[in-house]
CSV table of C-alpha atoms in Angstrom, one decimal:
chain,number,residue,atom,x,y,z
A,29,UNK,CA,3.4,-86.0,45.5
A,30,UNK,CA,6.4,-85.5,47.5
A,31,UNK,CA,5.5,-82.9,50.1
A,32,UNK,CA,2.8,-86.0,51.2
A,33,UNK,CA,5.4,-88.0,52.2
A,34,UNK,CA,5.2,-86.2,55.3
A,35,UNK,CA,1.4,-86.6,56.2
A,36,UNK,CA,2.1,-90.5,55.2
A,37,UNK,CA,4.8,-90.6,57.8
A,38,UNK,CA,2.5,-88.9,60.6
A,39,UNK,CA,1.0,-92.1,60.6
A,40,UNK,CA,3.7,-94.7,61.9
A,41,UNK,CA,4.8,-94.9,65.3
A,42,UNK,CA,7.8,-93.2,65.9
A,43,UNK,CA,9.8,-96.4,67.0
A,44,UNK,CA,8.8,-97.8,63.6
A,45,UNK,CA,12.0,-97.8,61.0
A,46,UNK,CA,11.5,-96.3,57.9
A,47,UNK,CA,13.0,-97.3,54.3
A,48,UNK,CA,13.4,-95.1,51.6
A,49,UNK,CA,14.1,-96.2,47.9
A,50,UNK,CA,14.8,-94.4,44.7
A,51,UNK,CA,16.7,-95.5,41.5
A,52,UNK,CA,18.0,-91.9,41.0
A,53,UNK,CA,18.0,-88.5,42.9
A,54,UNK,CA,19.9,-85.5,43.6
A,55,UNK,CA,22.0,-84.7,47.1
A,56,UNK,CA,19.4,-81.5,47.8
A,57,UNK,CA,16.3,-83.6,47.0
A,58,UNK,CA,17.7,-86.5,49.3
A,59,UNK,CA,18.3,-84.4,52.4
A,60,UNK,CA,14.5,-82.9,51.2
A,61,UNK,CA,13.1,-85.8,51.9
A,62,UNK,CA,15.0,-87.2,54.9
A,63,UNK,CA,13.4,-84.5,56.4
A,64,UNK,CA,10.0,-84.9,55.2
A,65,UNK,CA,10.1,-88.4,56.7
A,66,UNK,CA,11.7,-87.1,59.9
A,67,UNK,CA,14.5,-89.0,59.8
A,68,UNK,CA,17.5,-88.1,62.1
A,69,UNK,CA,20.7,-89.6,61.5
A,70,UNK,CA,19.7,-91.9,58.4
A,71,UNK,CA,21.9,-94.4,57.3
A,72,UNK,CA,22.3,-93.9,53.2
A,73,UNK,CA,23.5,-96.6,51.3
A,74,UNK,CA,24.5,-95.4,48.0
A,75,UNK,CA,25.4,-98.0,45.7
A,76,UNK,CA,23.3,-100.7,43.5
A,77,UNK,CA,21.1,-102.7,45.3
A,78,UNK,CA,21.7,-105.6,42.8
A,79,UNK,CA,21.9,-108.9,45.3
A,80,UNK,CA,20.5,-112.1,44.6
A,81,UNK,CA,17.8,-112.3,47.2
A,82,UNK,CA,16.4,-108.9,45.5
A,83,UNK,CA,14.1,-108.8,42.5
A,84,UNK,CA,12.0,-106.0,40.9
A,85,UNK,CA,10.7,-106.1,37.3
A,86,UNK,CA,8.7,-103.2,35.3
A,87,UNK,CA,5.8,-103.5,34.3
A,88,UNK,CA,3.5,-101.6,32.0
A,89,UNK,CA,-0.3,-101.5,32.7
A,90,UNK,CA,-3.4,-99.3,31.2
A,91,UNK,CA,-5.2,-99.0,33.6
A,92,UNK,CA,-5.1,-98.6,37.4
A,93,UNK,CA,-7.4,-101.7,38.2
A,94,UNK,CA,-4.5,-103.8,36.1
A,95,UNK,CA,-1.8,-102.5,39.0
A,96,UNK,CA,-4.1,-102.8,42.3
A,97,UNK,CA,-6.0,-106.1,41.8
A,98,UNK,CA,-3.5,-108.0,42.0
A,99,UNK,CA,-1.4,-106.1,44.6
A,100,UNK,CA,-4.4,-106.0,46.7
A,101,UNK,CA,-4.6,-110.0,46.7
A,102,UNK,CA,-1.3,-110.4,47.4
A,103,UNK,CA,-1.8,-108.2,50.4
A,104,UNK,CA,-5.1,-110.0,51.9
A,105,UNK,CA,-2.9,-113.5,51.1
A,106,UNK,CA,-0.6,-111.9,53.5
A,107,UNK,CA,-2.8,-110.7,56.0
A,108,UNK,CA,-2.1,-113.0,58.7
A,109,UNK,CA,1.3,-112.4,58.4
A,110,UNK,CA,2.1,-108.5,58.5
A,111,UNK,CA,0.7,-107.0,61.2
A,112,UNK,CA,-0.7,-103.3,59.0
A,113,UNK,CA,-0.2,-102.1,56.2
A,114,UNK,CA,-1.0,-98.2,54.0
A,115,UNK,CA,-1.5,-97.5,50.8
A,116,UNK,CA,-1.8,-94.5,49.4
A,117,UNK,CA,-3.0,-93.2,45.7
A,118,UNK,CA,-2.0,-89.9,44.1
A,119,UNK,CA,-4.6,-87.7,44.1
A,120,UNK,CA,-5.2,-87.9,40.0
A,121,UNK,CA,-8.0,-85.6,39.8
């Protein structure tokens, strides 16, 4: 899945900024894939992201239609609002 992060990032205009998140990950595999996404001089913030106006949850689903129903009518909710977005499934075959 990683190595796609590249094709993903062939997509968006170069004057677009990027953001990168990851709960956990190594040094080597952090400069691995600030490359992939082409990024120059990134600016890495390496400390909790634990701030009041933040919020993620886990959630655990069975099936894929449980995850991308209701992600995908949040998204047409929003579709006035954000000009385009992608979204990309893992190939799971």
């Amino acid at each position: 899945m990683l190595l796609h992060v590249g094709e993903i990032c062939s997509l968006i205009p170069p004057h677009v900024s990027v953001l990168a998140l990851t709960a956990t990950i190594s040094c080597s595999s952090r400069e691995e894939v600030q490359s992939l996404l082409g990024m120059k001089s990134p600016r890495v913030i390496t400390m909790s992201p634990s701030k009041d106006n933040i919020k993620y949850s886990i959630e655990k689903f069975s099936t894929l239609d449980e995850v991308f129903t209701p992600l995908g009518k949040k998204l047409q909710s929003l579709r006035s609002s954000i000009g385009r977005y992608y979204h990309f499934l893992p190939n799971t075959k």
